[in-house]
XYZ file of N, CA and C in Angstrom:
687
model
N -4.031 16.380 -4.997
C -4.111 15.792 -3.664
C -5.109 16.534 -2.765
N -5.449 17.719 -3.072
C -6.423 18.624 -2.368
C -7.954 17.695 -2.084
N -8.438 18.042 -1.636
C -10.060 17.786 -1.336
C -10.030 15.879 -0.749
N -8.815 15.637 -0.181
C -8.697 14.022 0.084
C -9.124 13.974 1.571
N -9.425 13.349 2.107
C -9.895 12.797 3.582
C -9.073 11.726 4.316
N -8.882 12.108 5.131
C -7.794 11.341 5.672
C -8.070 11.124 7.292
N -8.393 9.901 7.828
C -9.005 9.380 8.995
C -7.980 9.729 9.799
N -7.662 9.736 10.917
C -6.231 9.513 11.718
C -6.930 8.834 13.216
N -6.448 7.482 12.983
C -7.062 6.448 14.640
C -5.635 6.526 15.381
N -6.110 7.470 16.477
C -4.805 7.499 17.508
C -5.790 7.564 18.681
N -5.057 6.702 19.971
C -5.899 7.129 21.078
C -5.013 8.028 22.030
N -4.208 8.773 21.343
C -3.742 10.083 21.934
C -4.155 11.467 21.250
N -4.983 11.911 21.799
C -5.467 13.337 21.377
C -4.705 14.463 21.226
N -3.516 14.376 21.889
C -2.569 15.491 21.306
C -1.894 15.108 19.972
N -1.956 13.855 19.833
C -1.123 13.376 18.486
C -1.851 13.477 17.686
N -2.878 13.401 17.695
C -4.373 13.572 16.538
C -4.416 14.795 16.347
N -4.381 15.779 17.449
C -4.172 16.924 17.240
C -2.947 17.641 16.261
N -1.993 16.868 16.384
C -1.026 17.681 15.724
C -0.480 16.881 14.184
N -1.074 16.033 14.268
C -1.218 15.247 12.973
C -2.463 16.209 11.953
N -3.491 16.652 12.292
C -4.543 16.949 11.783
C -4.210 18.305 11.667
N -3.251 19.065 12.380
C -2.880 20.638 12.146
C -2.083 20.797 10.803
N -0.886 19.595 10.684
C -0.233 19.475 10.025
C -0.839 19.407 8.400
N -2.081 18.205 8.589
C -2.749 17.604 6.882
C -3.375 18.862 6.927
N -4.260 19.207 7.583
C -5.346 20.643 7.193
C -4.493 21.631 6.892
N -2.834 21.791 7.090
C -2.295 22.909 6.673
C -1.673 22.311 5.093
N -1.638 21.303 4.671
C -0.888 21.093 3.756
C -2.263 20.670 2.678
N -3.383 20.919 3.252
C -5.400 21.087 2.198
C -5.969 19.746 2.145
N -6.133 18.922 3.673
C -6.067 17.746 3.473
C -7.513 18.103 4.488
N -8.625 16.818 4.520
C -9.569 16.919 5.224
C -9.382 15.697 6.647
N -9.935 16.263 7.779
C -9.187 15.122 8.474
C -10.381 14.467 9.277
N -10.281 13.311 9.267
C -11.723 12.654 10.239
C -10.946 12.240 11.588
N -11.294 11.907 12.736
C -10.922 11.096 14.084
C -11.307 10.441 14.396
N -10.563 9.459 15.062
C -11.392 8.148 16.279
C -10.227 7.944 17.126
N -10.418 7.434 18.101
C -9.999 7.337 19.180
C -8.969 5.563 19.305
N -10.798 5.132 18.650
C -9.997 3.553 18.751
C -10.855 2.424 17.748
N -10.623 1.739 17.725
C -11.060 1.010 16.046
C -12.323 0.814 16.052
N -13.003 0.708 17.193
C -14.518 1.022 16.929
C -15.359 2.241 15.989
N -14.494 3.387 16.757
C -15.075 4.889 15.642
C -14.186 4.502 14.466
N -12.992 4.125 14.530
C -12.845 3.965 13.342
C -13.330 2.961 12.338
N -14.126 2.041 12.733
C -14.284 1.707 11.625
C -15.906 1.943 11.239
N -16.599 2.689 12.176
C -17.696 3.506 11.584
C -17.659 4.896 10.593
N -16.238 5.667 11.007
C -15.844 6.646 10.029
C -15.854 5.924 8.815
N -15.063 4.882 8.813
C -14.485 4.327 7.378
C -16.059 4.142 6.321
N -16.660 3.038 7.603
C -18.077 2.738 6.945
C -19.094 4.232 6.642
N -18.707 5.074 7.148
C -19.636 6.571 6.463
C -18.843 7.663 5.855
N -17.810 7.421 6.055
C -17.570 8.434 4.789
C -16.170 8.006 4.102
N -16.081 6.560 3.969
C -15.053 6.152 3.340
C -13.962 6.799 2.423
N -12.710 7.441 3.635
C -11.978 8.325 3.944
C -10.751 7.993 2.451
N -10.032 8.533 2.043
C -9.054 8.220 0.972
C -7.618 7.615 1.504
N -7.636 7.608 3.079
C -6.346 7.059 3.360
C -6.241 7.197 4.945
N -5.515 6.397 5.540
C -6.101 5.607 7.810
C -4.747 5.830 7.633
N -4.213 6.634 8.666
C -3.692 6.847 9.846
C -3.339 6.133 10.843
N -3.168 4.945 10.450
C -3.513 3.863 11.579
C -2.478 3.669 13.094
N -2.413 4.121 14.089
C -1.813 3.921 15.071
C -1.978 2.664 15.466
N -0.130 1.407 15.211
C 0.089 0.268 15.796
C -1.000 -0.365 17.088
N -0.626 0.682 18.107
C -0.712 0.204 19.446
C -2.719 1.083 19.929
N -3.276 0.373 19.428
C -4.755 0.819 20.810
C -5.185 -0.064 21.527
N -5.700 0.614 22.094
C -6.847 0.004 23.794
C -7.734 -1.159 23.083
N -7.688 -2.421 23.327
C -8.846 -3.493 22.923
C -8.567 -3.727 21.656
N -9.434 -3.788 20.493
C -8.722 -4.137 19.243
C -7.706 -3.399 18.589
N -6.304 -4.168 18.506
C -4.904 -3.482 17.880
C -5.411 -2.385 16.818
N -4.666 -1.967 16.054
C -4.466 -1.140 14.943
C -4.086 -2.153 13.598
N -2.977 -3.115 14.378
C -3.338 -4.405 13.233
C -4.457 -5.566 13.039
N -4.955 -5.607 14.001
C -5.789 -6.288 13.793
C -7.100 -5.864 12.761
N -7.131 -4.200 12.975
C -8.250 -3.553 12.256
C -7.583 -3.547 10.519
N -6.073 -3.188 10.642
C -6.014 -3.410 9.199
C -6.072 -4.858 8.412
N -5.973 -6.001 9.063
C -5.966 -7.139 8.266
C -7.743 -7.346 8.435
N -8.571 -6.698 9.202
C -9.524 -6.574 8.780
C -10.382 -5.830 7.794
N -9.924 -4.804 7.567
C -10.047 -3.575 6.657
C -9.405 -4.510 5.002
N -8.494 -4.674 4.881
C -7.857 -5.807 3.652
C -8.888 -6.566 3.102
N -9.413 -7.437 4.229
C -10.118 -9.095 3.813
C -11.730 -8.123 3.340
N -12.053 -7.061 3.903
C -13.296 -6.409 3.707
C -13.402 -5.975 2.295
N -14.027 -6.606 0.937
C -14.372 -6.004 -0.442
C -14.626 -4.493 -0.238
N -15.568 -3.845 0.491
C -15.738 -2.298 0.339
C -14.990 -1.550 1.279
N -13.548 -2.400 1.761
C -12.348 -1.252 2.413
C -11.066 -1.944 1.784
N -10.760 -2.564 1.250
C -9.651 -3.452 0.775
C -8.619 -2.126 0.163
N -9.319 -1.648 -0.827
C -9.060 -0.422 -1.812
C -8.089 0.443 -0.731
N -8.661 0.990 0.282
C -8.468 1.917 0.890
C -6.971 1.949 1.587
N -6.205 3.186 1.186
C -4.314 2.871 1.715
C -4.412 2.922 2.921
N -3.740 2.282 4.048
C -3.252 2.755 5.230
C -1.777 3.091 5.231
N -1.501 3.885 6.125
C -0.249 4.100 6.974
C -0.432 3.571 8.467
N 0.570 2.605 9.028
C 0.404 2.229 10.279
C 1.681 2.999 11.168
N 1.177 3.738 12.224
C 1.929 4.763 12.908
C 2.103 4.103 14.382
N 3.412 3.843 14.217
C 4.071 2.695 15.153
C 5.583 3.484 15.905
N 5.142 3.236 17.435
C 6.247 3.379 18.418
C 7.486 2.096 18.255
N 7.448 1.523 17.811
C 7.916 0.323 17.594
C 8.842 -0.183 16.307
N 9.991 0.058 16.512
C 11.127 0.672 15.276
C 11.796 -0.878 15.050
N 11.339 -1.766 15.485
C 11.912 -3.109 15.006
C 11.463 -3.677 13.563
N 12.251 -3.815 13.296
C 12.499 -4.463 11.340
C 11.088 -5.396 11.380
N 11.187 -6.396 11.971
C 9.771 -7.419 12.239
C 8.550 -6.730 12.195
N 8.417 -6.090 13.576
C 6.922 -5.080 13.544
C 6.278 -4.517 12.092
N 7.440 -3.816 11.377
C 7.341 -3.157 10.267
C 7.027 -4.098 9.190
N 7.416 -5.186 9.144
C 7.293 -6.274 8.369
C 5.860 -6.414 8.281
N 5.697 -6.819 9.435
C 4.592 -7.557 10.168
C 3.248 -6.627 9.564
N 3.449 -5.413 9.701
C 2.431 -4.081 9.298
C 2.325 -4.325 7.911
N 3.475 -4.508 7.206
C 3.158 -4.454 5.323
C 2.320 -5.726 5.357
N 2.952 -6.949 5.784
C 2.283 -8.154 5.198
C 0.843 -8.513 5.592
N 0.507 -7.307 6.733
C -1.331 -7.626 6.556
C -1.976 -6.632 5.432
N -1.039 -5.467 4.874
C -1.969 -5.410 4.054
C -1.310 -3.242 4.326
N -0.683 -2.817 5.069
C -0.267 -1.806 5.011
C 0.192 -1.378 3.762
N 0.424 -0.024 3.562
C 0.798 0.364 2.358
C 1.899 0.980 2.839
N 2.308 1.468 3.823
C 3.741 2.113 4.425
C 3.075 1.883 5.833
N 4.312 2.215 6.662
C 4.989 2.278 7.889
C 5.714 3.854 8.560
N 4.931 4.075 9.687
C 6.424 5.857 10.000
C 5.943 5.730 11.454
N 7.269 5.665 12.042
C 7.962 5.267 13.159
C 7.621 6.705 13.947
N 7.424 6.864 15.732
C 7.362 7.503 16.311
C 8.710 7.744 16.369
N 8.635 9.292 17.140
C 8.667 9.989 16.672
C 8.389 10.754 15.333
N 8.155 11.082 14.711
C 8.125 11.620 12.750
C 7.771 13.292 13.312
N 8.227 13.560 11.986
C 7.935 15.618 11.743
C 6.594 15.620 10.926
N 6.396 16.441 11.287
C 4.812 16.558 10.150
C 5.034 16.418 8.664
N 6.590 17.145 8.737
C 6.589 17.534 7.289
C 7.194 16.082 6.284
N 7.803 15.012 6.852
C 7.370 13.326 7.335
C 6.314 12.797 6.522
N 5.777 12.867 7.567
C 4.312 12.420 7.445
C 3.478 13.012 5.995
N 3.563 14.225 5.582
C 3.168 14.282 4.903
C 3.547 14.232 3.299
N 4.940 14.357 3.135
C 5.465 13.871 2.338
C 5.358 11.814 1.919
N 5.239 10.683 3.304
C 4.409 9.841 3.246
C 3.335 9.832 2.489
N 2.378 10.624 3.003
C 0.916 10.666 2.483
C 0.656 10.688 1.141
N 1.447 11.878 0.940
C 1.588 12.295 -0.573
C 2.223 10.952 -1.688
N 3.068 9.988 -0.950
C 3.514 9.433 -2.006
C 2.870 8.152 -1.979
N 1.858 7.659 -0.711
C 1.011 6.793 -0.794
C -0.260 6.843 -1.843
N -0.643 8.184 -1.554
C -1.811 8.626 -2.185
C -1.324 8.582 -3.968
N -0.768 8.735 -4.436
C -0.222 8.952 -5.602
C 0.154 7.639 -6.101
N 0.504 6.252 -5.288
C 0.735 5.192 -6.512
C -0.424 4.426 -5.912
N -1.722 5.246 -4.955
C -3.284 4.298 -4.652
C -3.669 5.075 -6.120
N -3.543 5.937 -6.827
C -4.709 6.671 -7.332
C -4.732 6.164 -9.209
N -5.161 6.605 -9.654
C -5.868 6.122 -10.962
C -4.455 6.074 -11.812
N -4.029 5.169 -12.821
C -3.500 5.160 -14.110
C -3.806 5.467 -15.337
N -3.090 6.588 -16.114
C -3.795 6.967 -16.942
C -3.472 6.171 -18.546
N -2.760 5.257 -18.788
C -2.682 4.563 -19.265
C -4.127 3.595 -19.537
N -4.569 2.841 -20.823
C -5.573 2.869 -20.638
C -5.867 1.501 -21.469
N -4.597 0.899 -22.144
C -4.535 -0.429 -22.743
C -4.349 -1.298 -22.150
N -5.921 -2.267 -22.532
C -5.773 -3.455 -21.451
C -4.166 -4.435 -21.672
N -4.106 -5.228 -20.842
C -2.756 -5.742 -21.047
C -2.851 -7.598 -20.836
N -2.877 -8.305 -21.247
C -2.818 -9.901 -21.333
C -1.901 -10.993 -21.425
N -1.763 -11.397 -20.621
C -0.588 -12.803 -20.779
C -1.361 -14.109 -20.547
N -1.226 -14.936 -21.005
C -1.435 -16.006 -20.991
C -2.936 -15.517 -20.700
N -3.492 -16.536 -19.569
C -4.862 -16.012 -18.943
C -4.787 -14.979 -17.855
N -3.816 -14.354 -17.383
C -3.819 -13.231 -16.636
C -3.932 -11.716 -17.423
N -5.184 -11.076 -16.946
C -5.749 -9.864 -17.493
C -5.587 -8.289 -16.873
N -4.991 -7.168 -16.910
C -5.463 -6.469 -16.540
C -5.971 -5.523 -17.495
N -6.879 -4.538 -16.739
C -7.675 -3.719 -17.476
C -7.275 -2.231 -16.738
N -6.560 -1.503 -17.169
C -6.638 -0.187 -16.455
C -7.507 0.964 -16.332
N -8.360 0.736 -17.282
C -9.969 1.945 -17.308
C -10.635 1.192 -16.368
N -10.650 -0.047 -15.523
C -11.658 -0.359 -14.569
C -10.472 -0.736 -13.937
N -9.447 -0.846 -13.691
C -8.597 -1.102 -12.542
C -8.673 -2.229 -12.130
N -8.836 -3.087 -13.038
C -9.056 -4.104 -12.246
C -8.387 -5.870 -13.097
N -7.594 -6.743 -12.032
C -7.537 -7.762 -12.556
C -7.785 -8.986 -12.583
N -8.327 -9.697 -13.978
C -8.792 -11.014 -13.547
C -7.714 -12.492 -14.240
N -8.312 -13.277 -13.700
C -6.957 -14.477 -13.932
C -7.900 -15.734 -13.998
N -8.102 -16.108 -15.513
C -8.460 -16.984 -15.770
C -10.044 -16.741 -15.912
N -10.343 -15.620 -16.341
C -11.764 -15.059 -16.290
C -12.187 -14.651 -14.653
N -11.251 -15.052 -13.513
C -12.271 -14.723 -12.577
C -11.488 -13.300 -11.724
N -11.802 -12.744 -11.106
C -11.713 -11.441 -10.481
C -10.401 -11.422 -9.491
N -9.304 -10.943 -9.455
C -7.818 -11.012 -8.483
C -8.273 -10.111 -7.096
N -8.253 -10.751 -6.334
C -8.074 -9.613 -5.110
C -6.755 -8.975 -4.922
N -6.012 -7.805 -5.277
C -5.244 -7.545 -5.453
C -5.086 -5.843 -4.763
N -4.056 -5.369 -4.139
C -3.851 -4.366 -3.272
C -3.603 -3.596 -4.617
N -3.815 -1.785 -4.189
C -3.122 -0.741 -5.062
C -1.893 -0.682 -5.443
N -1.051 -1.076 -4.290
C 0.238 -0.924 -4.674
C 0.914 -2.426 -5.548
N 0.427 -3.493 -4.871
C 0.888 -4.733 -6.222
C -0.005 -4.409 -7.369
N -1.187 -3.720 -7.915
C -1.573 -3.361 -8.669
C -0.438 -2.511 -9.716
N -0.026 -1.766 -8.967
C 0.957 -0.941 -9.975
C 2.300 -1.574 -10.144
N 2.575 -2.532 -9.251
C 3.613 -3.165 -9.543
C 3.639 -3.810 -10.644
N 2.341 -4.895 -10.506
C 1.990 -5.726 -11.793
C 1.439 -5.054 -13.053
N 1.138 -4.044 -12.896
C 1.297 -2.974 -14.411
C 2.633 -2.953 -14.727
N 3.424 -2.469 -13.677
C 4.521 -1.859 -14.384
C 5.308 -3.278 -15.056
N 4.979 -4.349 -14.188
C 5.961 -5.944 -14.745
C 5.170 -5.931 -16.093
N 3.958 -6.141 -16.374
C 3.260 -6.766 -17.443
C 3.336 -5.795 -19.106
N 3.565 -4.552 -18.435
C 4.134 -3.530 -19.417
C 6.091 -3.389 -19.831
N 6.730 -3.870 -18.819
C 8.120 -4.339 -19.056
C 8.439 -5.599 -19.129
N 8.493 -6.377 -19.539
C 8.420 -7.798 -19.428
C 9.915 -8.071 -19.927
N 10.369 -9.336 -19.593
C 11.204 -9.795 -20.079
C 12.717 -9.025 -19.516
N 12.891 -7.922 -18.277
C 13.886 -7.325 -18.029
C 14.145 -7.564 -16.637
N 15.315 -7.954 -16.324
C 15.000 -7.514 -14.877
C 15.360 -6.068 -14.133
N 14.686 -6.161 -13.295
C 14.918 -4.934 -12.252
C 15.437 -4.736 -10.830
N 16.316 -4.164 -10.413
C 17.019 -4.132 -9.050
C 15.557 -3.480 -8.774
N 15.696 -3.572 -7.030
C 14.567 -3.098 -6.064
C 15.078 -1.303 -6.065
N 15.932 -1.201 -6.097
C 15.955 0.561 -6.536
C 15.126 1.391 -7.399
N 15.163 0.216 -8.724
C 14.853 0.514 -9.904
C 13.324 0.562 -10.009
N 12.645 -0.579 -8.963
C 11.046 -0.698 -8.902
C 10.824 0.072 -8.081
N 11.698 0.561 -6.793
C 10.889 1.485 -5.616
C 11.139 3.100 -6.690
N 11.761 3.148 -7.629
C 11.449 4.372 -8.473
C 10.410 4.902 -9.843
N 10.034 3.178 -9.925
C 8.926 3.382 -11.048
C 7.830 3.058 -10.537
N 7.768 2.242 -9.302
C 6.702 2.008 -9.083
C 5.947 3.043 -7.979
N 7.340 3.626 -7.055
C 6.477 4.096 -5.427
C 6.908 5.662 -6.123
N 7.535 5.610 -6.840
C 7.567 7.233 -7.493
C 9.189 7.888 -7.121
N 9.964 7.190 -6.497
C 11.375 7.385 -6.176
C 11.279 7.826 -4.670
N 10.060 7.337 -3.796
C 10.022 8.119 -2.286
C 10.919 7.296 -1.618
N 12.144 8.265 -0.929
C 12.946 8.352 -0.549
C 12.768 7.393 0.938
N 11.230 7.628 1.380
C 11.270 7.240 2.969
C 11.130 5.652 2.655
N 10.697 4.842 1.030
C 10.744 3.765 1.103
C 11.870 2.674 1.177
N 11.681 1.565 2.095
C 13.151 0.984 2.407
C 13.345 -0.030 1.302
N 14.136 -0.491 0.476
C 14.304 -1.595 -0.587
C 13.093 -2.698 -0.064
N 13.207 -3.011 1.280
C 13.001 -4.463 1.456
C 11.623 -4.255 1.303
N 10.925 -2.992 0.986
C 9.680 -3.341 1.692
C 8.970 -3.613 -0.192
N 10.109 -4.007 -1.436
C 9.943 -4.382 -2.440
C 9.453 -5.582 -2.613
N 10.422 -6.561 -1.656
C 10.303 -7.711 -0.899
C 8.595 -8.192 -0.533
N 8.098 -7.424 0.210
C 7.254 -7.675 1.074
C 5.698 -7.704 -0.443
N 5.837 -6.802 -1.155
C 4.960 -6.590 -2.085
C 5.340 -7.537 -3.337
N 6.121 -7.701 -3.569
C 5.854 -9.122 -4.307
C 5.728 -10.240 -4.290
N 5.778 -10.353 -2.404
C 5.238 -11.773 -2.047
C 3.821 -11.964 -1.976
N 3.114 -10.554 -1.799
C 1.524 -10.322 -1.708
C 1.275 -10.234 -3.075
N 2.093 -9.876 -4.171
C 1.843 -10.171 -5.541
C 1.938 -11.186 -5.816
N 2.678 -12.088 -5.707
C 2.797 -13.677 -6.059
C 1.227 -14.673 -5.668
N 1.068 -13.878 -4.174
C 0.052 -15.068 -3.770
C -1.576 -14.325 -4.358
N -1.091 -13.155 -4.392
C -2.367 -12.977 -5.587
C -2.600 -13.486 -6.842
N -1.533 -13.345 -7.426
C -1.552 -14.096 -8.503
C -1.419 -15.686 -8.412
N -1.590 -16.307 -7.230
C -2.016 -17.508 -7.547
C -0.929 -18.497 -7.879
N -0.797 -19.934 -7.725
C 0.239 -20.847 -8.171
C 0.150 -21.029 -9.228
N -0.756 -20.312 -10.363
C -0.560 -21.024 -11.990
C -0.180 -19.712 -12.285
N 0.141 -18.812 -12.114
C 0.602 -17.155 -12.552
C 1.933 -16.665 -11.558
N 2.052 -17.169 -10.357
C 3.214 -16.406 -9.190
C 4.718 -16.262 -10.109
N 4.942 -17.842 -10.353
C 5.807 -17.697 -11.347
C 6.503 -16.879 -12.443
N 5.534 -16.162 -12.899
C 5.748 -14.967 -14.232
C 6.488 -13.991 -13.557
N 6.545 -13.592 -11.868
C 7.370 -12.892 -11.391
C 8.160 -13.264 -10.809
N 10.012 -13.596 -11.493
C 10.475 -14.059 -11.067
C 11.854 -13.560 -10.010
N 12.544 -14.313 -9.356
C 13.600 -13.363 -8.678
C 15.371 -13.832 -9.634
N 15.496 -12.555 -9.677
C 16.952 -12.742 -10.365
C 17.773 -12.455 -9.364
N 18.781 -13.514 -8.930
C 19.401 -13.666 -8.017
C 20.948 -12.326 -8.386
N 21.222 -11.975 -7.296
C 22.052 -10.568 -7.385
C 21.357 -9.434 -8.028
N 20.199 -9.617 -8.026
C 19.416 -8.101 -9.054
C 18.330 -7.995 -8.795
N 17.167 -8.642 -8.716
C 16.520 -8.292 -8.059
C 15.163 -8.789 -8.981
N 14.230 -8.328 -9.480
C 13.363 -8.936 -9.845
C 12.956 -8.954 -11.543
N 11.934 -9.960 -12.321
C 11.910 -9.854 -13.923
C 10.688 -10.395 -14.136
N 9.714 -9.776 -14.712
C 8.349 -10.455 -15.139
C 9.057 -11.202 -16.713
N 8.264 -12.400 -16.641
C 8.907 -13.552 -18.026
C 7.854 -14.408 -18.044
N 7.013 -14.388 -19.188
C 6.942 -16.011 -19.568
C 7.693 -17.204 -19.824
N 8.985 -17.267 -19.867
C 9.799 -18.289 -20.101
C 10.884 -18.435 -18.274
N 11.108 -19.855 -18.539
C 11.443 -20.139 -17.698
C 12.890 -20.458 -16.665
């Protein structure tokens, strides 16, 4: 995790401040902006390993920059955390389904936050597994990370990325949301079940109406990749 870069867009300077005391003490590199303008010139020059993103700024939101950052091919890749005063179930919702990778509520401890970081950064980063994997016409390839469906290219997030590894490599079982927030997010504790929910609906519509299907919901349990019906 050492030598990673990590943006933090807050337009409070003491919070930037003590966010950035915290990563530089735990060997993290830290960039700033104020408000989504610098930030998204940081992003565009030294395309950082993981945004900091504060909910609430001056002129363009913090969400608005991440569902822009998503739809963008050369920032899509890139994890956010959206750092939100705003502790309602919805808001939080609202943050995953443009494209967040976690959520941490104001107040947080550094030591929080960085335990976050750590477990974001870890299911964005490479698989070392290395056999491509095929169903029907849905492809992935894990030495290029990448999946296509029907020969053509998936726009697909890091984290449904590893989800849909882990379905296409277990097939045929189902899984409670316990069971996926431990193989897939690594067993991090700060993740809430539902937000299992939220990533396989962004998996489904990646995968499209001739593939959504293969991930199905098992009612009282929770979820089962299947070709059969």
């Amino acid at each position: 995790m050492a030598d990673k870069t990590i943006l933090i867009v807050d337009d409070e300077a003491p919070i930037r401040e003590m966010i950035a005391v915290a990563l530089e003490m735990a060997g993290y590199r830290c960039l700033e902006a104020e408000n989504t303008q610098q930030a998204h010139a940081a992003i565009i020059d030294a395309k950082p390993d993981l945004i900091l993103l504060d909910w609430m700024l001056p002129g363009t939101t913090g969400i608005e920059l991440a569902r822009r950052l998503k739809r963008d091919e050369l920032t899509s890749d890139i994890p956010i955390i959206m750092l939100t005063a705003k502790g309602e179930e919805d808001n939080k919702i609202q943050g995953l389904e443009v494209g967040a990778d976690d959520y941490i509520t104001k107040p947080f401890s550094p030591r929080e936050l960085v335990a976050r970081l750590k477990a974001v950064l870890r299911r964005a980063g490479p698989v070392d597994e290395e056999a491509p994997i095929e169903v029907n016409g849905l492809h992935l390839d894990p030495i290029s990370h990448r999946v296509t469906i029907d020969g053509a290219p998936a726009e697909i997030g890091p984290t449904e990325y590893r989800l849909l590894q882990f379905f296409m490599t277990h097939q045929e079982r189902a899984y409670t949301r316990g069971q996926l927030l431990d193989q897939v997010w690594g067993g991090n504790v700060y993740v809430e079940e539902r937000t299992v929910d939220v990533h396989i609906r962004r998996l489904r519509k990646a995968l499209g109406s001739a593939y959504e299907g293969l991930v199905q919901t098992v009612r009282g349990t929770g979820y089962r990749f299947s070709t059969k019906g």
